C-alpha positions as semicolon CSV with decimal commas, in nm:
position;residue;x (nm);y (nm);z (nm)
1;M;5,392;16,645;-6,364
2;T;5,496;16,444;-6,073
3;V;5,256;16,298;-5,862
4;V;5,355;16,331;-5,448
5;A;5,104;16,093;-5,240
6;A;5,269;16,162;-4,892
7;A;5,628;16,312;-4,934
8;L;5,741;16,632;-4,784
9;F;5,827;16,884;-4,985
10;V;5,868;17,240;-5,031
11;C;5,657;17,454;-5,321
12;L;5,920;17,760;-5,271
13;G;6,147;17,668;-5,552
14;T;5,914;17,495;-5,778
15;P;5,557;17,492;-5,849
16;C;5,329;17,265;-5,634
17;A;4,972;17,182;-5,755
18;I;4,674;17,070;-5,498
19;T;4,408;16,875;-5,719
20;G;4,064;16,811;-5,693
21;A;4,008;16,925;-5,369
22;T;3,695;17,109;-5,250
23;V;3,853;17,386;-5,200
24;H;3,691;17,681;-4,909
25;V;3,791;18,008;-5,023
26;G;3,773;18,198;-4,682
27;D;3,495;18,420;-4,788
28;G;3,227;18,226;-4,789
29;T;3,299;18,060;-5,122
30;V;3,340;17,668;-5,170
31;L;3,486;17,509;-5,488
32;T;3,429;17,232;-5,596
33;E;3,684;16,979;-5,746
34;A;3,932;17,261;-5,747
35;T;4,310;17,296;-5,837
36;V;4,535;17,536;-5,666
37;L;4,877;17,581;-5,814
38;V;5,161;17,735;-5,588
39;E;5,447;17,935;-5,683
40;N;5,733;18,087;-5,527
41;G;5,541;18,035;-5,186
42;R;5,249;18,269;-5,317
43;I;4,914;18,087;-5,486
44;A;4,919;18,128;-5,857
45;A;4,592;18,023;-5,982
46;V;4,261;17,853;-5,833
47;G;3,973;17,691;-6,010
48;S;3,828;17,390;-6,190
49;A;4,013;17,465;-6,471
50;V;4,369;17,514;-6,403
51;A;4,644;17,425;-6,654
52;V;4,896;17,226;-6,434
53;P;5,303;17,319;-6,549
54;E;5,501;17,005;-6,673
55;G;5,730;16,944;-6,379
56;T;5,476;17,054;-6,117
57;A;5,435;16,826;-5,780
58;V;5,086;16,716;-5,750
59;I;4,926;16,657;-5,409
60;D;4,599;16,421;-5,496
61;G;4,319;16,639;-5,297
62;R;4,007;16,434;-5,457
63;G;3,796;16,376;-5,185
64;R;3,971;16,602;-4,961
65;H;3,948;16,996;-4,856
66;L;4,138;17,257;-4,900
67;T;4,135;17,548;-4,632
68;P;4,361;17,890;-4,610
69;G;4,591;17,822;-4,251
70;L;4,382;17,946;-3,960
71;I;4,480;18,196;-3,757
72;E;4,426;18,192;-3,358
73;S;4,387;18,582;-3,222
74;R;4,442;18,537;-2,851
75;S;4,712;18,334;-2,833
76;Q;5,011;18,285;-2,557
77;V;5,196;17,984;-2,764
78;G;5,567;18,069;-2,746
79;L;5,524;18,310;-2,417
80;S;5,374;17,970;-2,219
81;E;5,515;17,654;-2,157
82;V;5,412;17,558;-1,848
83;G;5,064;17,705;-1,714
84;L;5,134;17,727;-1,341
85;E;5,488;17,737;-1,350
86;P;5,571;18,143;-1,355
87;L;5,937;18,052;-1,472
88;A;5,766;17,898;-1,789
89;S;5,555;18,204;-1,840
90;D;5,619;18,532;-2,016
91;D;5,273;18,645;-2,116
92;S;5,206;18,901;-1,886
93;A;5,377;19,172;-1,575
94;E;5,278;19,015;-1,286
95;G;5,155;19,246;-1,065
96;L;5,146;19,555;-1,285
97;T;4,820;19,655;-1,420
98;I;4,886;19,921;-1,670
99;T;5,170;19,809;-1,945
100;P;5,113;19,931;-2,246
101;A;5,469;19,936;-2,392
102;F;5,500;19,560;-2,240
103;D;5,584;19,360;-2,549
104;V;5,534;19,011;-2,628
105;A;5,823;18,985;-2,856
106;D;6,057;19,024;-2,613
107;G;5,961;18,739;-2,452
108;Y;5,849;18,500;-2,721
109;N;6,040;18,172;-2,805
110;P;5,967;18,080;-3,180
111;F;6,139;17,700;-3,079
112;S;5,824;17,628;-2,798
113;V;5,725;17,279;-2,787
114;W;5,352;17,408;-2,848
115;I;5,419;17,503;-3,182
116;P;5,454;17,180;-3,364
117;I;5,149;17,049;-3,157
118;T;4,939;17,331;-3,267
119;R;5,033;17,396;-3,609
120;E;4,938;16,995;-3,652
121;E;4,561;17,092;-3,593
122;G;4,613;17,356;-3,917
123;V;4,645;17,619;-3,718
124;T;4,987;17,816;-3,932
125;A;4,984;18,199;-3,775
126;H;4,878;18,355;-3,445
127;V;4,821;18,657;-3,290
128;V;5,035;18,673;-2,977
129;A;4,874;18,835;-2,728
130;P;4,968;18,974;-2,343
131;R;4,742;18,903;-2,083
132;G;4,644;19,021;-1,728
133;G;4,555;19,393;-1,575
134;L;4,378;19,656;-1,743
135;I;4,609;19,748;-1,974
136;A;4,801;19,401;-2,093
137;G;5,064;19,539;-2,351
138;I;5,106;19,488;-2,734
139;A;5,038;19,208;-2,908
140;R;5,259;19,079;-3,224
141;F;5,164;18,870;-3,504
142;A;5,386;18,532;-3,601
143;W;5,406;18,241;-3,795
144;L;5,410;17,925;-3,649
145;T;5,685;17,757;-3,840
146;G;5,873;17,650;-3,546
147;D;6,209;17,849;-3,646
148;L;6,326;18,202;-3,686
149;D;6,153;18,282;-3,936
150;G;5,854;18,217;-3,677
151;A;5,952;18,550;-3,496
152;P;5,690;18,798;-3,404
153;D;5,636;19,065;-3,670
154;R;5,832;19,368;-3,492
155;S;5,799;19,596;-3,803
156;R;5,463;19,721;-3,637
157;P;5,223;19,663;-3,331
158;L;4,920;19,460;-3,370
159;A;4,712;19,586;-3,136
160;L;4,707;19,684;-2,735
161;F;4,515;19,422;-2,554
162;A;4,328;19,505;-2,249
163;D;4,085;19,439;-1,975
164;V;3,761;19,550;-1,809
165;T;3,605;19,218;-1,648
166;S;3,562;19,201;-1,286
167;G;3,862;19,016;-1,232
168;V;4,018;19,359;-1,310
169;S;3,805;19,567;-1,138
170;E;3,813;19,362;-0,806
171;D;4,183;19,495;-0,749
172;P;4,243;19,685;-0,451
173;R;4,438;19,933;-0,663
174;F;4,102;20,053;-0,876
175;G;3,901;20,071;-0,554
176;G;3,717;19,740;-0,652
177;A;3,479;19,913;-0,871
178;R;3,420;19,892;-1,247
179;G;3,374;20,273;-1,229
180;M;3,806;20,347;-1,177
181;L;3,879;20,108;-1,432
182;W;3,700;20,370;-1,714
183;L;3,811;20,666;-1,466
184;T;4,206;20,536;-1,528
185;L;4,170;20,457;-1,887
186;R;4,012;20,771;-1,929
187;E;4,305;20,943;-1,711
188;V;4,573;20,740;-1,912
189;F;4,437;20,832;-2,261
190;R;4,414;21,190;-2,168
191;D;4,788;21,203;-2,038
192;A;4,904;21,016;-2,413
193;R;4,749;21,301;-2,539
194;F;4,914;21,524;-2,340
195;L;5,276;21,395;-2,392
196;R;5,214;21,415;-2,733
197;R;5,201;21,776;-2,716
198;H;5,388;21,868;-2,480
199;G;5,665;21,586;-2,468
200;R;5,971;21,869;-2,452
201;D;5,827;22,076;-2,156
202;Y;5,766;21,756;-2,007
203;D;6,180;21,621;-2,048
204;R;6,240;21,994;-1,917
205;G;6,011;21,930;-1,606
206;A;5,823;22,205;-1,700
207;S;5,502;21,990;-1,710
208;R;5,226;21,826;-1,487
209;K;5,240;21,510;-1,349
210;L;5,137;21,201;-1,602
211;A;4,977;20,859;-1,461
212;L;5,218;20,674;-1,609
213;D;5,588;20,645;-1,752
214;P;5,626;20,838;-2,080
215;V;5,739;20,466;-2,250
216;H;5,413;20,336;-2,163
217;L;5,205;20,634;-2,284
218;E;5,400;20,669;-2,587
219;A;5,277;20,284;-2,640
220;L;4,938;20,458;-2,686
221;Y;5,057;20,653;-3,012
222;P;4,936;20,414;-3,276
223;V;4,591;20,391;-3,116
224;L;4,507;20,720;-3,088
225;D;4,622;20,753;-3,449
226;G;4,390;20,464;-3,587
227;K;4,689;20,215;-3,683
228;V;4,592;19,961;-3,453
229;P;4,278;19,859;-3,273
230;F;4,217;19,823;-2,884
231;V;4,119;19,469;-2,843
232;V;3,955;19,493;-2,509
233;R;3,790;19,212;-2,286
234;A;3,448;19,265;-2,194
235;D;3,170;18,981;-2,109
236;R;2,899;19,211;-1,891
237;V;2,655;19,392;-2,129
238;S;2,692;19,714;-1,917
239;D;3,086;19,643;-1,991
240;I;3,005;19,588;-2,360
241;L;2,855;19,928;-2,386
242;A;3,073;20,132;-2,195
243;A;3,394;20,020;-2,431
244;I;3,141;20,096;-2,727
245;A;3,121;20,444;-2,567
246;F;3,449;20,544;-2,493
247;A;3,612;20,421;-2,823
248;R;3,375;20,637;-2,943
249;R;3,485;20,924;-2,746
250;E;3,807;20,838;-2,778
251;G;3,820;20,806;-3,170
252;I;3,983;20,471;-3,166
253;R;3,954;20,136;-3,336
254;L;3,793;19,895;-3,112
255;V;3,733;19,502;-3,088
256;L;3,567;19,328;-2,807
257;S;3,684;19,020;-2,675
258;G;3,486;18,761;-2,456
259;A;3,111;18,958;-2,534
260;R;2,951;18,683;-2,365
261;E;2,643;18,906;-2,333
262;G;2,702;19,022;-2,648
263;W;2,355;18,861;-2,790
264;R;2,179;19,085;-2,604
265;V;2,315;19,416;-2,794
266;A;2,435;19,239;-3,066
267;E;2,210;19,560;-3,299
268;R;2,434;19,775;-3,097
269;I;2,755;19,616;-3,170
270;A;2,668;19,566;-3,532
271;A;2,601;19,959;-3,571
272;A;2,950;20,096;-3,409
273;K;3,107;19,822;-3,655
274;V;3,312;19,675;-3,391
275;P;3,460;19,333;-3,484
276;V;3,400;19,038;-3,183
277;I;3,670;18,774;-3,076
278;L;3,512;18,534;-2,913
279;N;3,551;18,130;-2,801
280;P;3,214;17,963;-2,876
281;A;3,310;17,685;-2,585
282;E;3,351;17,949;-2,305
283;Q;2,963;18,064;-2,354
284;R;2,858;17,997;-2,048
285;P;2,718;18,159;-1,680
286;T;3,052;18,074;-1,534
287;T;3,104;18,396;-1,324
288;F;2,890;18,729;-1,278
289;D;3,005;18,875;-1,621
290;A;2,825;18,614;-1,775
291;V;2,514;18,553;-1,598
292;A;2,342;18,567;-1,946
293;A;2,561;18,383;-2,173
294;R;2,374;18,109;-2,380
295;D;2,600;17,885;-2,658
296;D;2,413;18,024;-3,018
297;N;2,574;18,387;-2,911
298;P;2,779;18,355;-3,185
299;A;2,538;18,289;-3,411
300;L;2,316;18,528;-3,253
301;L;2,600;18,801;-3,316
302;D;2,682;18,719;-3,712
303;R;2,302;18,751;-3,777
304;A;2,305;19,092;-3,655
305;G;2,589;19,139;-3,896
306;V;2,857;19,148;-3,653
307;R;3,224;19,072;-3,736
308;L;3,297;18,740;-3,600
309;I;3,677;18,591;-3,505
310;L;3,644;18,250;-3,335
311;S;3,952;18,206;-3,093
312;A;4,032;17,895;-2,864
313;G;4,239;18,104;-2,660
314;D;4,305;18,246;-2,344
315;W;4,545;17,906;-2,274
316;S;4,828;17,813;-2,525
317;H;4,750;17,423;-2,480
318;N;4,416;17,503;-2,598
319;I;4,481;17,699;-2,918
320;R;4,523;17,371;-3,105
321;R;4,130;17,347;-3,070
322;L;4,043;17,613;-3,292
323;R;3,889;17,434;-3,547
324;Q;3,651;17,249;-3,253
325;V;3,533;17,554;-3,103
326;A;3,424;17,665;-3,496
327;G;3,250;17,341;-3,519
328;I;3,063;17,405;-3,160
329;A;2,943;17,745;-3,318
330;V;2,814;17,568;-3,605
331;S;2,640;17,316;-3,394
332;Y;2,478;17,575;-3,252
333;G;2,366;17,798;-3,578
334;L;2,671;18,012;-3,715
335;P;2,676;17,869;-4,088
336;H;2,961;17,704;-4,171
337;E;3,173;17,876;-4,452
338;R;3,104;18,173;-4,165
339;A;3,297;17,960;-3,907
340;I;3,571;17,902;-4,170
341;E;3,603;18,245;-4,237
342;A;3,620;18,342;-3,875
343;V;3,920;18,168;-3,820
344;T;4,078;18,228;-4,148
345;S;4,017;18,568;-4,343
346;A;3,837;18,797;-4,096
347;P;4,105;18,767;-3,803
348;A;4,341;18,851;-4,120
349;E;4,179;19,129;-4,203
350;V;4,071;19,296;-3,898
351;F;4,440;19,294;-3,747
352;G;4,528;19,426;-4,118
353;V;4,747;19,147;-4,152
354;E;4,801;19,148;-4,585
355;G;4,821;18,877;-4,820
356;T;4,693;18,548;-4,603
357;G;4,374;18,411;-4,470
358;R;4,189;18,344;-4,842
359;V;4,300;18,107;-5,101
360;A;4,324;18,328;-5,401
361;P;4,546;18,407;-5,648
362;G;4,836;18,657;-5,495
363;Y;4,824;18,509;-5,130
364;R;5,037;18,354;-4,966
365;A;5,075;17,964;-4,978
366;D;4,912;17,890;-4,619
367;L;4,730;17,608;-4,674
368;V;4,581;17,327;-4,504
369;L;4,463;16,972;-4,660
370;W;4,220;16,793;-4,473
371;S;4,105;16,454;-4,474
372;G;3,768;16,547;-4,495
373;D;3,565;16,805;-4,334
374;P;3,800;17,048;-4,134
375;L;3,516;17,101;-3,850
376;E;3,487;16,695;-3,785
377;L;3,636;16,616;-3,540
378;S;3,755;16,247;-3,686
379;T;3,901;16,485;-3,967
380;V;4,305;16,526;-3,939
381;A;4,535;16,744;-4,108
382;E;4,721;16,563;-4,359
383;H;4,944;16,851;-4,551
384;V;5,002;17,174;-4,349
385;F;5,195;17,449;-4,598
386;I;5,325;17,781;-4,435
387;G;5,424;18,027;-4,687
388;G;5,431;17,784;-5,009
389;V;5,684;17,564;-4,784
390;E;5,500;17,200;-4,631
391;R;5,594;17,189;-4,271
392;P;5,658;16,867;-4,095
393;M;5,377;16,656;-3,921
394;D;5,570;16,564;-3,628
395;N;5,596;16,717;-3,219
396;R;5,769;16,636;-2,887
397;Q;5,437;16,449;-2,776
398;R;5,466;16,217;-3,104
399;R;5,854;16,153;-3,021
400;L;5,790;16,103;-2,684
401;V;5,516;15,786;-2,757
402;Q;5,814;15,652;-3,040
403;R;6,047;15,608;-2,802
404;Y;5,878;15,369;-2,591
405;L;5,727;15,202;-2,893
406;D;6,053;15,134;-2,991
407;R;6,124;14,948;-2,675
408;R;5,830;14,711;-2,744
409;P;5,897;14,352;-2,835
410;G;5,839;14,289;-3,225
411;G;6,081;14,573;-3,350
412;A;6,050;14,876;-3,571
413;A;5,735;14,768;-3,809
414;E;5,530;14,706;-3,525
415;A;5,657;15,037;-3,362
416;A;5,586;15,207;-3,692
417;A;5,219;15,049;-3,675
418;G;5,152;15,116;-3,301
419;A;5,225;15,478;-3,372
420;E;5,015;15,533;-3,643
421;A;4,735;15,379;-3,471
422;E;4,822;15,629;-3,184
423;R;4,843;15,934;-3,430
424;G;4,434;15,813;-3,564
425;G;4,317;15,783;-3,201
426;A;4,463;16,132;-3,067
427;S;4,300;16,256;-3,373
428;A;3,963;16,172;-3,319
429;A;3,982;16,212;-2,967
430;R;4,050;16,569;-3,029
């Protein structure tokens, strides 16, 4: 076998193995001193007694931790380059409030400068989500490869995202009242069902007027069929319960996003079998929707049996902090391996993305080898694999640092040492 210390290589054509690592499978299981064998972009074997074939490239994982690649579930990476510059943001249809057919794939940039920055922190895939308005539009799944292979999957919509918080209800078009949000949603879903039954009559002009253009109503069909979830942002208890009641009445799959007051009705959320996406760093009473927010909300929801997904989302520049917010949840009582699961296998399963999110035979080799506990800030990702291909640990920010280090007196050797020191310091600060 060939031992590889730090060189970049590809596990696509020839087998490679990571040996002696602590493996966090992604389902709550932890394996010590385990070997993971990768062949043809997939995990071929996992365990403490895996035979490594002759000629296999080997990474020494002793003293290190291996996890599945992290998955962010509310991402605008690839849609927003500069948050406060409208010309550099394609994450919402500004000025429009109900746009179910708005598709993030049409504005996604797979070469975004934020992709390698995010990937360097162990995030290998994301749910690219629209934002803004009552129904924001269609979300897609994408790998953070930084090339055309990372374009969003257009084979099927992943989810529809919506928002019923006070920031939407205060829109004058809804009369400034939450009740109008739910009335509008009921009208839109009713019209989508009507159009499906009477589409030909509508085309002939022999039908009643509809709330939306057919292209938007047709985008709701996968939700009505239960093929994709309806992700609803709701923080206040009353909004959470209204969303659960709406989903039950419409017969659709619901995923709650936010749920900062969710701990108050954790048992009811669990009984409804509704997953929750939340950011542990946002559990503060910053709005009237979240007066009862508390830091241990993730732990209380998990204790009640709610399927949790942890997110650093809402701003594309923060997605790289996914493992940091998972660590925050652990500090307030969420079990460590539940936090790992909530950023790996849980989002993959809730959104129906098969074959990723676990370190298990047959799964894609989306893997991250960490220098230590992945939820510790001082830990860095040493190797990141997407589909069995190791990805470079380089980004525009680092190249800018290097550009000016190279100009310092002392030559390339001093510049290289300075760059390495910068990398270690930046990783610890994160």
